[in-house]
Amino acid sequence: MNVNREPIRVALLGCGTVGTEVLRLLQDQPEEFAARTGAPMQVTGVAVRRPDKHPEVPPGLLTADASALVDGDVDVVVELIGGIEPARSLLLRALRSGKSVVTANKALLAEHGSELYAAADEAGVDIYFEAAVAGAIPLLRPLRESLAGDRIHRVMGIVNGTTNYILSEMDATGAGYAETLDEAGRLGYAEADPTADVDGFDAASKAAILASLAFHTRVTASDVHREGISGVTPGDLAAARQLDRTVKLLSICERVVDEDGGESVSARVHPAMIPSTHPLARVGDAYNAVFVEAEAAGELMFYGRGAGGAPTASAVLGDLVAVARNRVVGGRGPRESAHAKLPVQPMGKTPTRYHVSLDVADKPGVLSQVASTFTDHEVSISVVRQQGRGADASLVVVTHTAADEALRSTVESVARLPVVRDVVSVMRVEGEPS
Ligand code: HSE
């Protein structure tokens, strides 16, 4: 390939752990990038809030004026600032002036993606964002390109490493949530303010991006039903183990087809029990993994590091090379497609399954009272397991699929039965036939 053409000029916005790695890798092997891209890549500037705090960046590149950098002679803007503003305004400005964009900003894409994609379309430039979901794992490009000819039924994944670490530790040690979160903070797995991770905001933004790509429909973070992990107890994990299951925080994006063939999208984040034999059950530590079910391709699994400087930089650089190549040949990558416009289903109407673990009185008629409460709500039972313990018994009920609101109200009614001493665990069940 001829690399004697004008350089592709790259502006870097933000230089934290990811930006530092992006810069280092770009500067370590310029000939390699030039050969892969078809033109040399030249970093024209690095915008940071405090230029005096970045001794690792050549001083001539540093600036505190991100707007001026974006407005300058630049072909591609790489945004690694995070958050909504000023990232949104800077990227709109870049796109509207014909610059391509590479971003890792999941929160921005999950809320304002359509505005950014429209600006890219109008200007005929690229916006790539592989690093926004599951760090190093090539996932968005497979959904956007490799599977573009297939029909995706489901994307279900562990896309938050912090919560996966906490749940894996709770399972391994038997410790409670608060104690394990503290430990995760001490070891550097959890942020000082862990809210975005543990309350599922991070995973919900990623679910919105995944659902949009998988179902060619605009799904925003506010469309995603979200429950975090702070309510998961050692009792839940023990109940899961008893049925050879484990608990994971899952981002689930699903094509739901009703009895009349009408389609909608369910996008949700919540803890769920999955069978120990499911490929996602073996994903431990802070790893991410995403399981995709498609009509023709069948089941696919994507696994790897979902965070960290170098892994995320790998995804950013892959996008940068792709965007630069497109500019060299004068084309564009795939556009966002939201043509399907499927409605997003409210959680209450979404078909789910529940695992309910109860402490009940061990006397005649208890099982039938509990079972008939499920029947009253038209919820069908799949598995019942009872074990006597003196005057009490432990009763586990796993349901067939029903509307989530029906399952929820069934559990409320069961909890009010005088024979039920305690509702030990209520958890949705995923990853197995209904
Ligand atoms: N905080 C995220 C995680 C990584 O724990 O996976 C960035 O999205």
Short mmCIF file of C-alpha atoms and ligand atoms in Angstrom, two decimals:
data_model
loop_
_atom_site.label_atom_id
_atom_site.label_comp_id
_atom_site.label_asym_id
_atom_site.label_seq_id
_atom_site.Cartn_x
_atom_site.Cartn_y
_atom_site.Cartn_z
CA MET A 1 0.00 0.00 0.00
CA ASN A 2 1.22 3.50 -0.83
CA VAL A 3 1.90 5.39 2.41
CA ASN A 4 3.37 8.49 0.82
CA ARG A 5 0.22 10.44 1.24
CA GLU A 6 -0.64 13.22 3.66
CA PRO A 7 -0.77 12.11 7.28
CA ILE A 8 -4.04 11.39 9.06
CA ARG A 9 -4.11 14.02 11.79
CA VAL A 10 -5.42 12.83 15.12
CA ALA A 11 -6.58 14.93 18.08
CA LEU A 12 -6.78 13.19 21.43
CA LEU A 13 -9.27 14.52 23.98
CA GLY A 14 -8.43 13.23 27.45
CA CYS A 15 -5.28 11.47 28.57
CA GLY A 16 -6.07 9.20 31.48
CA THR A 17 -5.13 5.53 31.66
CA VAL A 18 -6.64 4.77 28.24
CA GLY A 19 -5.40 7.91 26.48
CA THR A 20 -1.88 7.38 27.78
CA GLU A 21 -1.83 3.87 26.31
CA VAL A 22 -3.32 5.02 23.00
CA LEU A 23 -0.61 7.65 22.68
CA ARG A 24 2.17 5.30 23.71
CA LEU A 25 1.14 2.57 21.27
CA LEU A 26 0.72 5.05 18.43
CA GLN A 27 4.14 6.55 19.04
CA ASP A 28 5.87 3.18 19.58
CA GLN A 29 5.19 1.84 16.10
CA PRO A 30 4.48 4.65 13.63
CA GLU A 31 5.62 2.66 10.56
CA GLU A 32 3.35 -0.22 11.47
CA PHE A 33 0.32 2.07 11.78
CA ALA A 34 1.22 3.83 8.52
CA ALA A 35 1.42 0.49 6.72
CA ARG A 36 -1.88 -0.73 8.15
CA THR A 37 -3.69 2.50 7.46
CA GLY A 38 -2.17 3.55 4.15
CA ALA A 39 -1.01 6.90 5.53
CA PRO A 40 1.11 8.02 8.46
CA MET A 41 -0.78 8.92 11.62
CA GLN A 42 0.15 12.15 13.29
CA VAL A 43 -1.10 13.17 16.71
CA THR A 44 -1.66 16.92 16.46
CA GLY A 45 -2.54 17.55 20.09
CA VAL A 46 -3.68 16.12 23.40
CA ALA A 47 -6.31 18.11 25.28
CA VAL A 48 -6.31 17.70 29.05
CA ARG A 49 -7.66 19.75 31.93
CA ARG A 50 -4.27 20.20 33.60
CA PRO A 51 -1.36 20.13 31.09
CA ASP A 52 1.15 20.41 33.96
CA LYS A 53 0.00 17.01 35.27
CA HIS A 54 1.05 15.03 32.17
CA PRO A 55 4.83 14.58 32.05
CA GLU A 56 4.32 11.47 29.89
CA VAL A 57 3.01 13.56 26.96
CA PRO A 58 5.45 15.53 24.76
CA PRO A 59 4.91 19.14 25.93
CA GLY A 60 4.40 20.43 22.39
CA LEU A 61 1.25 18.32 22.09
CA LEU A 62 -0.46 19.35 25.32
CA THR A 63 -3.24 21.89 25.44
CA ALA A 64 -6.03 22.80 27.83
CA ASP A 65 -8.11 24.15 24.95
CA ALA A 66 -10.03 21.16 23.60
CA SER A 67 -12.29 23.34 21.40
CA ALA A 68 -9.34 24.91 19.61
CA LEU A 69 -7.79 21.48 19.10
CA VAL A 70 -11.03 20.13 17.59
CA ASP A 71 -11.39 23.21 15.38
CA GLY A 72 -7.81 22.92 14.12
CA ASP A 73 -6.38 20.93 11.20
CA VAL A 74 -7.54 17.51 12.28
CA ASP A 75 -8.99 14.47 10.49
CA VAL A 76 -10.01 12.31 13.45
CA VAL A 77 -11.00 13.25 17.00
CA VAL A 78 -10.49 10.54 19.63
CA GLU A 79 -12.63 11.30 22.68
CA LEU A 80 -11.61 9.72 25.98
CA ILE A 81 -12.94 12.35 28.39
CA GLY A 82 -16.12 10.50 29.36
CA GLY A 83 -19.37 12.00 30.68
CA ILE A 84 -21.89 14.03 28.73
CA GLU A 85 -20.48 17.56 28.59
CA PRO A 86 -18.19 18.87 27.24
CA ALA A 87 -17.74 15.61 25.28
CA ARG A 88 -21.10 15.92 23.48
CA SER A 89 -20.52 19.49 22.28
CA LEU A 90 -16.96 18.77 21.24
CA LEU A 91 -17.93 15.71 19.23
CA LEU A 92 -20.86 17.42 17.53
CA ARG A 93 -18.53 20.24 16.60
CA ALA A 94 -15.97 17.78 15.23
CA LEU A 95 -18.52 15.82 13.20
CA ARG A 96 -20.22 18.94 11.82
CA SER A 97 -16.88 20.17 10.57
CA GLY A 98 -16.21 16.92 8.71
CA LYS A 99 -13.95 15.19 11.22
CA SER A 100 -14.40 11.51 12.03
CA VAL A 101 -14.79 10.47 15.64
CA VAL A 102 -13.61 7.57 17.76
CA THR A 103 -15.07 7.49 21.25
CA ALA A 104 -15.21 5.18 24.25
CA ASN A 105 -18.00 7.19 25.86
CA LYS A 106 -20.83 4.77 26.62
CA ALA A 107 -22.91 7.20 28.69
CA LEU A 108 -22.86 9.76 25.88
CA LEU A 109 -23.76 7.23 23.18
CA ALA A 110 -26.49 5.66 25.29
CA GLU A 111 -28.20 9.04 25.78
CA HIS A 112 -27.26 11.12 22.76
CA GLY A 113 -26.20 8.51 20.21
CA SER A 114 -28.88 9.43 17.68
CA GLU A 115 -27.82 13.09 17.65
CA LEU A 116 -24.19 12.10 17.08
CA TYR A 117 -25.01 9.50 14.40
CA ALA A 118 -27.18 12.04 12.57
CA ALA A 119 -24.35 14.59 12.65
CA ALA A 120 -21.94 11.95 11.26
CA ASP A 121 -24.42 11.08 8.48
CA GLU A 122 -24.96 14.69 7.51
CA ALA A 123 -21.23 15.29 7.27
CA GLY A 124 -20.51 11.90 5.62
CA VAL A 125 -17.93 10.95 8.26
CA ASP A 126 -17.43 8.05 10.66
CA ILE A 127 -18.22 7.58 14.31
CA TYR A 128 -16.73 4.39 15.81
CA PHE A 129 -17.10 3.30 19.42
CA GLU A 130 -15.88 -0.27 19.95
CA ALA A 131 -14.31 0.62 23.32
CA ALA A 132 -17.64 1.85 24.73
CA VAL A 133 -18.84 -1.70 25.49
CA ALA A 134 -16.74 -4.47 26.99
CA GLY A 135 -13.33 -2.81 26.56
CA ALA A 136 -10.96 -4.90 24.50
CA ILE A 137 -13.56 -7.42 23.33
CA PRO A 138 -14.38 -7.09 19.64
CA LEU A 139 -18.15 -7.03 19.99
CA LEU A 140 -19.72 -3.98 18.37
CA ARG A 141 -18.04 -4.53 15.02
CA PRO A 142 -19.20 -8.18 14.92
CA LEU A 143 -22.74 -6.98 15.68
CA ARG A 144 -22.58 -4.08 13.24
CA GLU A 145 -20.74 -5.86 10.41
CA SER A 146 -20.15 -9.61 10.73
CA LEU A 147 -23.73 -10.32 11.85
CA ALA A 148 -25.34 -7.66 9.65
CA GLY A 149 -26.89 -10.37 7.48
CA ASP A 150 -28.28 -12.38 10.37
CA ARG A 151 -31.24 -11.95 12.68
CA ILE A 152 -30.22 -11.56 16.30
CA HIS A 153 -32.54 -12.96 18.94
CA ARG A 154 -30.65 -12.20 22.08
CA VAL A 155 -27.51 -10.54 23.43
CA MET A 156 -26.86 -11.45 27.04
CA GLY A 157 -23.67 -10.51 28.79
CA ILE A 158 -21.56 -9.64 31.75
CA VAL A 159 -20.43 -6.17 30.73
CA ASN A 160 -19.37 -4.75 34.08
CA GLY A 161 -16.17 -6.08 35.59
CA THR A 162 -16.53 -4.47 39.01
CA THR A 163 -19.82 -6.17 39.76
CA ASN A 164 -18.63 -9.46 38.30
CA TYR A 165 -15.64 -9.34 40.63
CA ILE A 166 -17.87 -8.63 43.65
CA LEU A 167 -20.39 -11.39 42.86
CA SER A 168 -17.61 -13.90 42.10
CA GLU A 169 -15.94 -13.07 45.42
CA MET A 170 -19.21 -13.30 47.36
CA ASP A 171 -19.78 -16.70 45.81
CA ALA A 172 -16.26 -17.91 46.58
CA THR A 173 -16.04 -16.59 50.16
CA GLY A 174 -19.63 -16.53 51.41
CA ALA A 175 -19.10 -12.91 52.49
CA GLY A 176 -21.82 -10.25 52.29
CA TYR A 177 -22.18 -7.51 49.69
CA ALA A 178 -20.98 -4.52 51.77
CA GLU A 179 -17.90 -6.31 53.03
CA THR A 180 -16.97 -7.53 49.53
CA LEU A 181 -17.49 -4.07 48.03
CA ASP A 182 -15.11 -2.61 50.63
CA GLU A 183 -12.53 -5.23 49.76
CA ALA A 184 -12.99 -4.55 46.01
CA GLY A 185 -12.34 -0.86 46.70
CA ARG A 186 -9.17 -1.64 48.65
CA LEU A 187 -7.88 -3.85 45.83
CA GLY A 188 -8.64 -1.23 43.17
CA TYR A 189 -11.48 -3.18 41.52
CA ALA A 190 -14.16 -0.69 42.61
CA GLU A 191 -14.07 3.10 42.24
CA ALA A 192 -14.20 5.41 45.27
CA ASP A 193 -17.79 6.12 44.20
CA PRO A 194 -18.96 2.73 42.94
CA THR A 195 -22.55 3.83 42.17
CA ALA A 196 -22.30 3.68 38.37
CA ASP A 197 -21.10 0.09 38.56
CA VAL A 198 -22.97 -1.45 41.48
CA ASP A 199 -26.32 0.19 40.71
CA GLY A 200 -26.14 -0.98 37.09
CA PHE A 201 -25.89 2.43 35.34
CA ASP A 202 -22.72 1.44 33.48
CA ALA A 203 -24.22 -1.88 32.38
CA ALA A 204 -27.49 -0.15 31.36
CA SER A 205 -25.65 2.27 29.06
CA LYS A 206 -23.89 -0.68 27.47
CA ALA A 207 -27.19 -2.58 27.13
CA ALA A 208 -28.69 0.42 25.32
CA ILE A 209 -25.82 0.44 22.83
CA LEU A 210 -25.98 -3.33 22.32
CA ALA A 211 -29.76 -3.39 21.88
CA SER A 212 -29.62 -0.52 19.38
CA LEU A 213 -27.06 -2.35 17.24
CA ALA A 214 -28.56 -5.81 17.57
CA PHE A 215 -32.14 -4.81 16.76
CA HIS A 216 -31.64 -1.78 14.48
CA THR A 217 -33.71 0.26 16.89
CA ARG A 218 -32.89 3.30 18.98
CA VAL A 219 -32.69 2.27 22.61
CA THR A 220 -31.48 4.77 25.20
CA ALA A 221 -30.22 4.15 28.73
CA SER A 222 -33.53 5.38 30.14
CA ASP A 223 -35.33 2.61 28.18
CA VAL A 224 -33.30 -0.02 30.00
CA HIS A 225 -34.78 -1.57 33.15
CA ARG A 226 -32.03 -1.44 35.74
CA GLU A 227 -31.39 -3.24 39.02
CA GLY A 228 -27.95 -3.35 40.64
CA ILE A 229 -26.28 -5.88 42.91
CA SER A 230 -26.60 -4.22 46.33
CA GLY A 231 -29.58 -6.46 47.20
CA VAL A 232 -27.79 -9.72 46.38
CA THR A 233 -27.25 -11.71 49.58
CA PRO A 234 -25.17 -14.74 50.53
CA GLY A 235 -28.61 -16.44 50.81
CA ASP A 236 -29.23 -15.81 47.09
CA LEU A 237 -25.87 -17.31 46.19
CA ALA A 238 -26.45 -20.31 48.46
CA ALA A 239 -29.93 -20.82 46.95
CA ALA A 240 -28.38 -20.70 43.48
CA ARG A 241 -25.73 -23.25 44.41
CA GLN A 242 -28.36 -25.67 45.68
CA LEU A 243 -29.79 -25.89 42.16
CA ASP A 244 -26.38 -25.90 40.48
CA ARG A 245 -26.69 -22.27 39.42
CA THR A 246 -24.74 -19.10 39.98
CA VAL A 247 -25.67 -15.40 40.19
CA LYS A 248 -24.41 -12.84 37.65
CA LEU A 249 -25.31 -9.24 36.86
CA LEU A 250 -26.56 -9.57 33.31
CA SER A 251 -27.26 -7.06 30.56
CA ILE A 252 -29.98 -8.66 28.49
CA CYS A 253 -31.16 -7.41 25.12
CA GLU A 254 -33.86 -9.57 23.68
CA ARG A 255 -36.16 -9.65 20.68
CA VAL A 256 -39.59 -10.48 22.12
CA VAL A 257 -42.20 -11.93 19.76
CA ASP A 258 -45.79 -11.96 21.04
CA GLU A 259 -48.52 -14.49 20.20
CA ASP A 260 -49.59 -12.45 17.17
CA GLY A 261 -46.04 -12.22 15.83
CA GLY A 262 -45.63 -8.59 16.96
CA GLU A 263 -42.04 -7.78 17.86
CA SER A 264 -40.55 -5.61 20.56
CA VAL A 265 -37.24 -5.22 22.34
CA SER A 266 -36.55 -5.95 25.98
CA ALA A 267 -33.44 -4.29 27.39
CA ARG A 268 -32.69 -4.89 31.02
CA VAL A 269 -29.94 -5.13 33.61
CA HIS A 270 -30.46 -7.19 36.74
CA PRO A 271 -28.86 -9.97 38.75
CA ALA A 272 -29.99 -13.40 37.60
CA MET A 273 -29.34 -17.05 38.29
CA ILE A 274 -27.83 -18.96 35.41
CA PRO A 275 -26.95 -22.66 35.27
CA SER A 276 -23.37 -23.46 36.27
CA THR A 277 -23.00 -25.10 32.88
CA HIS A 278 -23.79 -21.89 30.99
CA PRO A 279 -20.66 -20.33 29.40
CA LEU A 280 -21.32 -17.05 31.27
CA ALA A 281 -21.26 -18.86 34.63
CA ARG A 282 -17.53 -19.50 34.26
CA VAL A 283 -16.68 -15.85 33.71
CA GLY A 284 -14.97 -14.86 36.93
CA ASP A 285 -12.90 -12.03 38.38
CA ALA A 286 -13.42 -8.71 36.53
CA TYR A 287 -13.73 -10.30 33.10
CA ASN A 288 -16.53 -9.50 30.66
CA ALA A 289 -18.30 -11.87 28.31
CA VAL A 290 -21.23 -11.57 25.96
CA PHE A 291 -23.34 -14.42 24.63
CA VAL A 292 -25.13 -13.78 21.35
CA GLU A 293 -27.90 -15.91 19.90
CA ALA A 294 -28.63 -15.37 16.21
CA GLU A 295 -30.93 -17.11 13.77
CA ALA A 296 -28.31 -18.46 11.38
CA ALA A 297 -25.07 -18.16 13.34
CA GLY A 298 -26.50 -19.88 16.42
CA GLU A 299 -24.75 -19.24 19.71
CA LEU A 300 -21.60 -17.08 19.89
CA MET A 301 -19.52 -16.11 22.90
CA PHE A 302 -17.23 -13.09 23.20
CA TYR A 303 -14.89 -13.03 26.19
CA GLY A 304 -12.05 -10.87 27.48
CA ARG A 305 -11.02 -7.83 29.43
CA GLY A 306 -13.71 -5.21 29.68
CA ALA A 307 -11.69 -2.39 31.22
CA GLY A 308 -8.18 -1.13 31.87
CA GLY A 309 -5.79 1.13 30.00
CA ALA A 310 -4.16 -1.22 27.51
CA PRO A 311 -7.20 -3.42 26.74
CA THR A 312 -9.42 -0.40 26.12
CA ALA A 313 -6.67 1.27 24.09
CA SER A 314 -6.61 -1.81 21.84
CA ALA A 315 -10.25 -1.21 20.90
CA VAL A 316 -9.69 2.54 20.45
CA LEU A 317 -6.72 1.94 18.17
CA GLY A 318 -8.61 -0.64 16.12
CA ASP A 319 -11.27 2.00 15.52
CA LEU A 320 -8.68 4.62 14.76
CA VAL A 321 -7.04 2.45 12.12
CA ALA A 322 -10.45 1.64 10.58
CA VAL A 323 -11.51 5.29 10.48
CA ALA A 324 -8.14 6.36 9.07
CA ARG A 325 -8.33 3.66 6.37
CA ASN A 326 -11.79 4.89 5.40
CA ARG A 327 -10.42 8.40 5.01
CA VAL A 328 -7.47 7.15 2.98
CA VAL A 329 -9.76 5.41 0.49
CA GLY A 330 -12.36 8.16 0.65
CA GLY A 331 -15.21 6.09 2.07
CA ARG A 332 -17.16 5.53 5.25
CA GLY A 333 -17.74 2.58 7.53
CA PRO A 334 -21.20 1.22 8.26
CA ARG A 335 -23.75 3.77 9.41
CA GLU A 336 -25.98 3.36 12.41
CA SER A 337 -29.21 1.71 11.30
CA ALA A 338 -32.34 2.30 13.35
CA HIS A 339 -34.82 1.40 10.60
CA ALA A 340 -36.60 -1.39 12.52
CA LYS A 341 -38.02 1.07 15.08
CA LEU A 342 -39.22 -1.71 17.39
CA PRO A 343 -41.03 -0.62 20.56
CA VAL A 344 -39.19 -1.16 23.83
CA GLN A 345 -41.14 -3.39 26.15
CA PRO A 346 -41.82 -2.26 29.74
CA MET A 347 -40.25 -4.59 32.31
CA GLY A 348 -43.63 -5.55 33.78
CA LYS A 349 -44.73 -7.07 30.47
CA THR A 350 -41.41 -8.78 29.77
CA PRO A 351 -41.47 -12.57 29.96
CA THR A 352 -39.10 -13.77 32.68
CA ARG A 353 -38.75 -16.69 35.07
CA TYR A 354 -38.31 -16.56 38.85
CA HIS A 355 -36.52 -18.71 41.38
CA VAL A 356 -38.16 -18.28 44.79
CA SER A 357 -36.67 -19.78 47.93
CA LEU A 358 -38.91 -19.84 51.02
CA ASP A 359 -38.76 -20.92 54.64
CA VAL A 360 -42.15 -22.40 55.41
CA ALA A 361 -43.90 -24.24 58.21
CA ASP A 362 -43.55 -28.00 57.70
CA LYS A 363 -47.15 -29.14 58.04
CA PRO A 364 -49.89 -30.55 55.81
CA GLY A 365 -51.28 -28.25 53.12
CA VAL A 366 -48.38 -25.76 52.99
CA LEU A 367 -47.14 -26.85 49.59
CA SER A 368 -50.64 -26.70 48.14
CA GLN A 369 -51.23 -23.19 49.56
CA VAL A 370 -48.02 -21.94 47.99
CA ALA A 371 -48.72 -23.73 44.71
CA SER A 372 -52.27 -22.40 44.49
CA THR A 373 -51.01 -18.84 45.00
CA PHE A 374 -48.92 -19.28 41.85
CA THR A 375 -51.97 -20.72 40.06
CA ASP A 376 -54.13 -17.77 41.17
CA HIS A 377 -51.72 -15.46 39.33
CA GLU A 378 -51.63 -17.78 36.30
CA VAL A 379 -47.97 -18.50 36.87
CA SER A 380 -46.93 -22.02 35.96
CA ILE A 381 -44.43 -23.85 38.16
CA SER A 382 -41.51 -25.69 36.59
CA VAL A 383 -39.62 -27.08 39.60
CA VAL A 384 -40.55 -27.53 43.28
CA ARG A 385 -38.07 -28.77 45.80
CA GLN A 386 -38.84 -29.20 49.49
CA GLN A 387 -36.60 -30.19 52.34
CA GLY A 388 -37.80 -30.61 55.91
CA ARG A 389 -35.82 -29.09 58.80
CA GLY A 390 -37.58 -29.87 62.09
CA ALA A 391 -40.74 -27.73 62.33
CA ASP A 392 -39.74 -25.73 59.26
CA ALA A 393 -39.03 -26.63 55.67
CA SER A 394 -37.11 -25.03 52.88
CA LEU A 395 -39.19 -24.72 49.72
CA VAL A 396 -37.79 -23.75 46.35
CA VAL A 397 -40.06 -22.91 43.43
CA VAL A 398 -38.82 -22.21 39.92
CA THR A 399 -41.46 -20.91 37.54
CA HIS A 400 -42.03 -21.19 33.85
CA THR A 401 -41.99 -17.96 31.86
CA ALA A 402 -44.59 -15.34 32.77
CA ALA A 403 -44.92 -11.57 32.63
CA ASP A 404 -42.52 -10.05 35.14
CA GLU A 405 -45.33 -8.11 36.88
CA ALA A 406 -47.31 -11.33 37.37
CA LEU A 407 -44.28 -13.01 38.92
CA ARG A 408 -43.63 -10.04 41.16
CA SER A 409 -47.19 -9.92 42.48
CA THR A 410 -47.18 -13.68 42.98
CA VAL A 411 -44.16 -13.36 45.26
CA GLU A 412 -45.88 -10.54 47.19
CA SER A 413 -48.91 -12.76 47.73
CA VAL A 414 -46.78 -15.76 48.72
CA ALA A 415 -44.91 -13.61 51.25
CA ARG A 416 -48.23 -12.74 52.92
CA LEU A 417 -49.23 -16.39 53.47
CA PRO A 418 -49.17 -17.13 57.24
CA VAL A 419 -47.38 -20.44 56.57
CA VAL A 420 -44.46 -18.62 54.91
CA ARG A 421 -41.93 -17.67 57.57
CA ASP A 422 -39.40 -15.99 55.32
CA VAL A 423 -38.76 -15.25 51.66
CA VAL A 424 -35.08 -16.18 51.56
CA SER A 425 -34.34 -15.36 47.95
CA VAL A 426 -36.11 -14.11 44.84
CA MET A 427 -34.07 -14.06 41.68
CA ARG A 428 -34.79 -14.16 37.98
CA VAL A 429 -33.56 -17.22 36.09
CA GLU A 430 -31.86 -16.85 32.71
CA GLY A 431 -29.92 -18.97 30.28
CA GLU A 432 -32.00 -22.13 30.28
CA PRO A 433 -35.02 -23.39 28.37
CA SER A 434 -38.31 -22.06 29.77
N1 HSE B 1 -16.34 0.38 35.40
C1 HSE B 1 -16.50 -0.53 34.31
C2 HSE B 1 -16.40 -1.96 34.83
C3 HSE B 1 -15.51 -0.37 33.20
O1 HSE B 1 -16.27 -2.20 36.03
O2 HSE B 1 -16.48 -2.86 34.02
C4 HSE B 1 -15.85 0.79 32.32
O3 HSE B 1 -17.08 0.65 31.72
#
